[in-house]
Amino acid sequence: LGMAVFVGAFLYLIQKSQPSAPSAERRQAGLVQFYSPTLGNPEAKVHIVEFLDPACETCRAFYPLVKRIVDGHQGKVQLVVRLVPFHKGSDVAAKILIAAHKQNLFFPVAEVVVNSQDAWAAHDQPNPERIWTFLKGTSLDSVKAKQDAGSPEAQAVLDQDLADANTLKVTKTPGFFVNGRPLENFGHEQLKALVDEEVKRAYP
């Protein structure tokens, strides 16, 4: 019971720090949890949900591309991120991102994490603790972040993201859904086309 109370309090604090909690419709089928990091207009009618592994090279390649899609639609599209550490060692990186989100720094820290993959995410011998050295140039409170990253509450968030990925049959990253529709033919142009289609549908 005590653990459940702590986890609930942790998730509640994350929810309070966000400008707008996702609607009930967006939570359907486990696509979005109330604590999920978001980028873009909270009132946008089109939502990209990305299942991301911090150690995934393709996720790193897509990171700026997805941001350009969000920015290019001028408030009509919002990105929601879920964390699924499929690679060895990336669970540590994911918990760092969860801790950063608690300080409203998810996306600045995520950019550093994915861009420093070569230094910490070697698949044969990953060393995710090196990530902390690359975060010294950010405004992250590293002392607090280390405490939060190592907490049972951070593990609970990660467990929920992984459980939802399993429910949605996400087996590789990045995995994308646009307004609930999975990106079946993977690729940047295919993602852009799916987003454009949903924007036209939502904003006729």
PDB file of C-alpha atoms in Angstrom:
ATOM      1  CA  LEU A   1       0.000   0.000   0.000  1.00  0.00           C
ATOM      2  CA  GLY A   2       2.794   2.422   0.874  1.00  0.00           C
ATOM      3  CA  MET A   3       4.495   1.949  -2.496  1.00  0.00           C
ATOM      4  CA  ALA A   4       1.215   2.564  -4.316  1.00  0.00           C
ATOM      5  CA  VAL A   5       0.776   5.847  -2.443  1.00  0.00           C
ATOM      6  CA  PHE A   6       4.279   7.006  -3.380  1.00  0.00           C
ATOM      7  CA  VAL A   7       3.807   6.052  -7.029  1.00  0.00           C
ATOM      8  CA  GLY A   8       0.466   7.830  -7.153  1.00  0.00           C
ATOM      9  CA  ALA A   9       1.962  10.958  -5.638  1.00  0.00           C
ATOM     10  CA  PHE A  10       4.854  10.924  -8.117  1.00  0.00           C
ATOM     11  CA  LEU A  11       2.535  10.629 -11.117  1.00  0.00           C
ATOM     12  CA  TYR A  12       0.273  13.328  -9.713  1.00  0.00           C
ATOM     13  CA  LEU A  13       3.192  15.753  -9.415  1.00  0.00           C
ATOM     14  CA  ILE A  14       4.166  15.108 -13.026  1.00  0.00           C
ATOM     15  CA  GLN A  15       0.578  15.713 -14.103  1.00  0.00           C
ATOM     16  CA  LYS A  16       0.426  19.018 -12.200  1.00  0.00           C
ATOM     17  CA  SER A  17       3.607  20.239 -13.913  1.00  0.00           C
ATOM     18  CA  GLN A  18       2.110  19.831 -17.396  1.00  0.00           C
ATOM     19  CA  PRO A  19       0.094  22.601 -19.079  1.00  0.00           C
ATOM     20  CA  SER A  20      -2.666  20.249 -20.150  1.00  0.00           C
ATOM     21  CA  ALA A  21      -3.392  16.585 -19.449  1.00  0.00           C
ATOM     22  CA  PRO A  22      -4.323  14.466 -22.486  1.00  0.00           C
ATOM     23  CA  SER A  23      -8.013  13.860 -23.015  1.00  0.00           C
ATOM     24  CA  ALA A  24      -9.726  10.578 -22.244  1.00  0.00           C
ATOM     25  CA  GLU A  25      -9.953   9.828 -25.955  1.00  0.00           C
ATOM     26  CA  ARG A  26      -6.175  10.003 -26.314  1.00  0.00           C
ATOM     27  CA  ARG A  27      -5.730   7.555 -23.455  1.00  0.00           C
ATOM     28  CA  GLN A  28      -7.734   4.975 -25.379  1.00  0.00           C
ATOM     29  CA  ALA A  29      -5.932   1.663 -25.890  1.00  0.00           C
ATOM     30  CA  GLY A  30      -2.995   2.821 -23.757  1.00  0.00           C
ATOM     31  CA  LEU A  31      -1.635   5.270 -26.302  1.00  0.00           C
ATOM     32  CA  VAL A  32      -1.196   8.083 -23.799  1.00  0.00           C
ATOM     33  CA  GLN A  33      -0.871   8.277 -20.033  1.00  0.00           C
ATOM     34  CA  PHE A  34      -1.490  11.521 -18.149  1.00  0.00           C
ATOM     35  CA  TYR A  35       2.222  11.808 -17.325  1.00  0.00           C
ATOM     36  CA  SER A  36       3.415  11.409 -20.930  1.00  0.00           C
ATOM     37  CA  PRO A  37       5.779  14.186 -22.139  1.00  0.00           C
ATOM     38  CA  THR A  38       4.260  16.356 -24.865  1.00  0.00           C
ATOM     39  CA  LEU A  39       5.641  18.833 -27.377  1.00  0.00           C
ATOM     40  CA  GLY A  40       3.467  21.343 -29.183  1.00  0.00           C
ATOM     41  CA  ASN A  41       0.065  22.921 -28.763  1.00  0.00           C
ATOM     42  CA  PRO A  42      -1.984  21.113 -26.076  1.00  0.00           C
ATOM     43  CA  GLU A  43      -5.121  22.077 -28.021  1.00  0.00           C
ATOM     44  CA  ALA A  44      -3.889  20.471 -31.271  1.00  0.00           C
ATOM     45  CA  LYS A  45      -6.348  18.095 -32.921  1.00  0.00           C
ATOM     46  CA  VAL A  46      -3.643  15.831 -34.352  1.00  0.00           C
ATOM     47  CA  HIS A  47      -1.411  13.817 -32.027  1.00  0.00           C
ATOM     48  CA  ILE A  48       1.688  11.854 -32.891  1.00  0.00           C
ATOM     49  CA  VAL A  49       2.477   9.227 -30.270  1.00  0.00           C
ATOM     50  CA  GLU A  50       6.073   8.024 -30.515  1.00  0.00           C
ATOM     51  CA  PHE A  51       7.404   4.987 -28.661  1.00  0.00           C
ATOM     52  CA  LEU A  52      11.086   5.843 -28.260  1.00  0.00           C
ATOM     53  CA  ASP A  53      14.157   3.952 -27.083  1.00  0.00           C
ATOM     54  CA  PRO A  54      16.920   6.365 -25.973  1.00  0.00           C
ATOM     55  CA  ALA A  55      19.577   4.001 -27.366  1.00  0.00           C
ATOM     56  CA  CYS A  56      17.857   3.534 -30.751  1.00  0.00           C
ATOM     57  CA  GLU A  57      19.873   4.947 -33.664  1.00  0.00           C
ATOM     58  CA  THR A  58      16.771   5.306 -35.821  1.00  0.00           C
ATOM     59  CA  CYS A  59      15.085   7.251 -33.010  1.00  0.00           C
ATOM     60  CA  ARG A  60      18.051   9.622 -33.048  1.00  0.00           C
ATOM     61  CA  ALA A  61      17.713  10.091 -36.804  1.00  0.00           C
ATOM     62  CA  PHE A  62      13.978  10.743 -36.518  1.00  0.00           C
ATOM     63  CA  TYR A  63      14.220  13.138 -33.560  1.00  0.00           C
ATOM     64  CA  PRO A  64      14.760  16.360 -35.566  1.00  0.00           C
ATOM     65  CA  LEU A  65      12.464  15.162 -38.350  1.00  0.00           C
ATOM     66  CA  VAL A  66       9.518  14.649 -35.999  1.00  0.00           C
ATOM     67  CA  LYS A  67      10.136  18.037 -34.379  1.00  0.00           C
ATOM     68  CA  ARG A  68      10.050  19.666 -37.833  1.00  0.00           C
ATOM     69  CA  ILE A  69       6.715  17.996 -38.552  1.00  0.00           C
ATOM     70  CA  VAL A  70       5.269  19.383 -35.309  1.00  0.00           C
ATOM     71  CA  ASP A  71       6.699  22.875 -35.869  1.00  0.00           C
ATOM     72  CA  GLY A  72       5.688  22.921 -39.524  1.00  0.00           C
ATOM     73  CA  HIS A  73       2.005  22.490 -38.773  1.00  0.00           C
ATOM     74  CA  GLN A  74       1.843  25.632 -36.616  1.00  0.00           C
ATOM     75  CA  GLY A  75      -0.109  24.449 -33.619  1.00  0.00           C
ATOM     76  CA  LYS A  76      -2.173  21.743 -35.298  1.00  0.00           C
ATOM     77  CA  VAL A  77       0.040  18.813 -34.227  1.00  0.00           C
ATOM     78  CA  GLN A  78       1.284  17.670 -30.833  1.00  0.00           C
ATOM     79  CA  LEU A  79       3.920  15.017 -30.111  1.00  0.00           C
ATOM     80  CA  VAL A  80       3.521  12.588 -27.206  1.00  0.00           C
ATOM     81  CA  VAL A  81       6.509  10.445 -26.170  1.00  0.00           C
ATOM     82  CA  ARG A  82       6.458   7.018 -24.535  1.00  0.00           C
ATOM     83  CA  LEU A  83       9.692   5.353 -23.374  1.00  0.00           C
ATOM     84  CA  VAL A  84      10.440   1.746 -24.289  1.00  0.00           C
ATOM     85  CA  PRO A  85      14.045   0.735 -23.493  1.00  0.00           C
ATOM     86  CA  PHE A  86      14.422  -2.352 -25.670  1.00  0.00           C
ATOM     87  CA  HIS A  87      18.230  -2.045 -25.878  1.00  0.00           C
ATOM     88  CA  LYS A  88      20.526  -3.128 -23.064  1.00  0.00           C
ATOM     89  CA  GLY A  89      21.281  -0.232 -20.727  1.00  0.00           C
ATOM     90  CA  SER A  90      18.698   2.111 -22.175  1.00  0.00           C
ATOM     91  CA  ASP A  91      16.453   1.654 -19.138  1.00  0.00           C
ATOM     92  CA  VAL A  92      18.926   3.841 -17.215  1.00  0.00           C
ATOM     93  CA  ALA A  93      18.696   6.497 -19.936  1.00  0.00           C
ATOM     94  CA  ALA A  94      14.905   6.282 -19.892  1.00  0.00           C
ATOM     95  CA  LYS A  95      14.827   6.861 -16.132  1.00  0.00           C
ATOM     96  CA  ILE A  96      17.048   9.917 -16.567  1.00  0.00           C
ATOM     97  CA  LEU A  97      14.491  11.249 -19.049  1.00  0.00           C
ATOM     98  CA  ILE A  98      11.657  10.538 -16.616  1.00  0.00           C
ATOM     99  CA  ALA A  99      13.554  12.492 -13.961  1.00  0.00           C
ATOM    100  CA  ALA A 100      14.148  15.340 -16.420  1.00  0.00           C
ATOM    101  CA  HIS A 101      10.448  15.423 -17.228  1.00  0.00           C
ATOM    102  CA  LYS A 102       9.737  16.002 -13.555  1.00  0.00           C
ATOM    103  CA  GLN A 103      11.781  19.228 -13.909  1.00  0.00           C
ATOM    104  CA  ASN A 104       9.977  20.171 -17.161  1.00  0.00           C
ATOM    105  CA  LEU A 105      13.180  19.494 -19.106  1.00  0.00           C
ATOM    106  CA  PHE A 106      12.268  16.313 -20.963  1.00  0.00           C
ATOM    107  CA  PHE A 107      12.920  17.531 -24.509  1.00  0.00           C
ATOM    108  CA  PRO A 108      16.154  19.501 -23.899  1.00  0.00           C
ATOM    109  CA  VAL A 109      17.562  16.501 -22.030  1.00  0.00           C
ATOM    110  CA  ALA A 110      16.232  14.016 -24.598  1.00  0.00           C
ATOM    111  CA  GLU A 111      18.077  15.886 -27.336  1.00  0.00           C
ATOM    112  CA  VAL A 112      21.352  15.585 -25.414  1.00  0.00           C
ATOM    113  CA  VAL A 113      20.725  11.912 -24.641  1.00  0.00           C
ATOM    114  CA  VAL A 114      20.018  10.849 -28.218  1.00  0.00           C
ATOM    115  CA  ASN A 115      22.794  13.006 -29.674  1.00  0.00           C
ATOM    116  CA  SER A 116      25.366  11.458 -27.309  1.00  0.00           C
ATOM    117  CA  GLN A 117      24.414   7.860 -28.136  1.00  0.00           C
ATOM    118  CA  ASP A 118      27.817   7.104 -29.643  1.00  0.00           C
ATOM    119  CA  ALA A 119      29.445   7.768 -26.261  1.00  0.00           C
ATOM    120  CA  TRP A 120      27.160   5.690 -24.040  1.00  0.00           C
ATOM    121  CA  ALA A 121      24.957   3.355 -26.050  1.00  0.00           C
ATOM    122  CA  ALA A 122      27.340   0.794 -27.564  1.00  0.00           C
ATOM    123  CA  HIS A 123      25.134  -2.280 -27.939  1.00  0.00           C
ATOM    124  CA  ASP A 124      27.879  -4.693 -26.835  1.00  0.00           C
ATOM    125  CA  GLN A 125      28.948  -2.697 -23.762  1.00  0.00           C
ATOM    126  CA  PRO A 126      26.649   0.249 -22.970  1.00  0.00           C
ATOM    127  CA  ASN A 127      27.629   2.760 -20.294  1.00  0.00           C
ATOM    128  CA  PRO A 128      24.522   4.912 -19.720  1.00  0.00           C
ATOM    129  CA  GLU A 129      25.921   6.491 -16.548  1.00  0.00           C
ATOM    130  CA  ARG A 130      28.110   8.579 -18.876  1.00  0.00           C
ATOM    131  CA  ILE A 131      24.978  10.495 -19.854  1.00  0.00           C
ATOM    132  CA  TRP A 132      25.275  12.582 -16.687  1.00  0.00           C
ATOM    133  CA  THR A 133      28.523  14.120 -17.939  1.00  0.00           C
ATOM    134  CA  PHE A 134      26.797  15.376 -21.085  1.00  0.00           C
ATOM    135  CA  LEU A 135      24.011  17.005 -19.100  1.00  0.00           C
ATOM    136  CA  LYS A 136      26.274  19.454 -17.269  1.00  0.00           C
ATOM    137  CA  GLY A 137      25.519  22.116 -19.879  1.00  0.00           C
ATOM    138  CA  THR A 138      21.782  21.921 -19.254  1.00  0.00           C
ATOM    139  CA  SER A 139      19.791  23.483 -16.437  1.00  0.00           C
ATOM    140  CA  LEU A 140      18.950  20.066 -15.010  1.00  0.00           C
ATOM    141  CA  ASP A 141      19.336  19.743 -11.230  1.00  0.00           C
ATOM    142  CA  SER A 142      21.457  16.609 -11.427  1.00  0.00           C
ATOM    143  CA  VAL A 143      21.363  15.846  -7.713  1.00  0.00           C
ATOM    144  CA  LYS A 144      17.585  15.792  -7.666  1.00  0.00           C
ATOM    145  CA  ALA A 145      17.440  14.040 -11.044  1.00  0.00           C
ATOM    146  CA  LYS A 146      19.677  11.213  -9.833  1.00  0.00           C
ATOM    147  CA  GLN A 147      17.406  10.688  -6.849  1.00  0.00           C
ATOM    148  CA  ASP A 148      14.300  10.687  -9.035  1.00  0.00           C
ATOM    149  CA  ALA A 149      15.858   8.441 -11.685  1.00  0.00           C
ATOM    150  CA  GLY A 150      16.652   5.824  -9.069  1.00  0.00           C
ATOM    151  CA  SER A 151      13.241   5.895  -7.445  1.00  0.00           C
ATOM    152  CA  PRO A 152      10.522   3.228  -7.533  1.00  0.00           C
ATOM    153  CA  GLU A 153       8.234   5.880  -9.007  1.00  0.00           C
ATOM    154  CA  ALA A 154      10.442   6.229 -12.109  1.00  0.00           C
ATOM    155  CA  GLN A 155      10.400   2.456 -12.507  1.00  0.00           C
ATOM    156  CA  ALA A 156       6.595   2.516 -12.267  1.00  0.00           C
ATOM    157  CA  VAL A 157       6.378   5.014 -15.126  1.00  0.00           C
ATOM    158  CA  LEU A 158       8.720   2.901 -17.227  1.00  0.00           C
ATOM    159  CA  ASP A 159       6.801  -0.289 -16.446  1.00  0.00           C
ATOM    160  CA  GLN A 160       3.548   1.362 -17.566  1.00  0.00           C
ATOM    161  CA  ASP A 161       5.057   2.574 -20.846  1.00  0.00           C
ATOM    162  CA  LEU A 162       6.383  -0.914 -21.552  1.00  0.00           C
ATOM    163  CA  ALA A 163       3.051  -2.494 -20.657  1.00  0.00           C
ATOM    164  CA  ASP A 164       1.197  -0.156 -23.008  1.00  0.00           C
ATOM    165  CA  ALA A 165       3.721  -0.862 -25.771  1.00  0.00           C
ATOM    166  CA  ASN A 166       3.082  -4.564 -25.308  1.00  0.00           C
ATOM    167  CA  THR A 167      -0.688  -4.000 -25.480  1.00  0.00           C
ATOM    168  CA  LEU A 168      -0.263  -2.041 -28.707  1.00  0.00           C
ATOM    169  CA  LYS A 169       2.141  -4.653 -30.090  1.00  0.00           C
ATOM    170  CA  VAL A 170       5.026  -2.192 -30.411  1.00  0.00           C
ATOM    171  CA  THR A 171       8.099  -4.394 -30.883  1.00  0.00           C
ATOM    172  CA  LYS A 172      10.624  -1.965 -32.372  1.00  0.00           C
ATOM    173  CA  THR A 173      11.436   1.714 -32.219  1.00  0.00           C
ATOM    174  CA  PRO A 174      10.564   4.294 -33.119  1.00  0.00           C
ATOM    175  CA  GLY A 175       6.925   3.237 -33.206  1.00  0.00           C
ATOM    176  CA  PHE A 176       4.421   5.855 -34.335  1.00  0.00           C
ATOM    177  CA  PHE A 177       0.676   6.344 -34.052  1.00  0.00           C
ATOM    178  CA  VAL A 178      -1.108   9.363 -35.513  1.00  0.00           C
ATOM    179  CA  ASN A 179      -4.516  10.008 -33.977  1.00  0.00           C
ATOM    180  CA  GLY A 180      -4.544   6.349 -33.021  1.00  0.00           C
ATOM    181  CA  ARG A 181      -3.545   5.080 -36.480  1.00  0.00           C
ATOM    182  CA  PRO A 182      -0.304   3.063 -36.526  1.00  0.00           C
ATOM    183  CA  LEU A 183       2.377   3.930 -39.068  1.00  0.00           C
ATOM    184  CA  GLU A 184       2.308   0.629 -40.933  1.00  0.00           C
ATOM    185  CA  ASN A 185       4.773   1.491 -43.728  1.00  0.00           C
ATOM    186  CA  PHE A 186       7.755   2.850 -41.844  1.00  0.00           C
ATOM    187  CA  GLY A 187       9.630   5.904 -43.052  1.00  0.00           C
ATOM    188  CA  HIS A 188       9.897   9.661 -42.616  1.00  0.00           C
ATOM    189  CA  GLU A 189       7.924  10.492 -45.769  1.00  0.00           C
ATOM    190  CA  GLN A 190       5.284   7.952 -44.791  1.00  0.00           C
ATOM    191  CA  LEU A 191       4.986   9.523 -41.328  1.00  0.00           C
ATOM    192  CA  LYS A 192       4.727  13.003 -42.811  1.00  0.00           C
ATOM    193  CA  ALA A 193       2.040  11.821 -45.232  1.00  0.00           C
ATOM    194  CA  LEU A 194       0.016  10.228 -42.431  1.00  0.00           C
ATOM    195  CA  VAL A 195       0.245  13.409 -40.340  1.00  0.00           C
ATOM    196  CA  ASP A 196      -0.739  15.561 -43.338  1.00  0.00           C
ATOM    197  CA  GLU A 197      -3.738  13.320 -43.946  1.00  0.00           C
ATOM    198  CA  GLU A 198      -4.897  13.617 -40.346  1.00  0.00           C
ATOM    199  CA  VAL A 199      -4.369  17.395 -40.352  1.00  0.00           C
ATOM    200  CA  LYS A 200      -6.588  17.730 -43.439  1.00  0.00           C
ATOM    201  CA  ARG A 201      -9.192  15.536 -41.777  1.00  0.00           C
ATOM    202  CA  ALA A 202      -9.089  17.472 -38.483  1.00  0.00           C
ATOM    203  CA  TYR A 203      -8.846  20.950 -40.040  1.00  0.00           C
ATOM    204  CA  PRO A 204     -11.004  20.820 -43.202  1.00  0.00           C
TER     205      PRO A 204
END
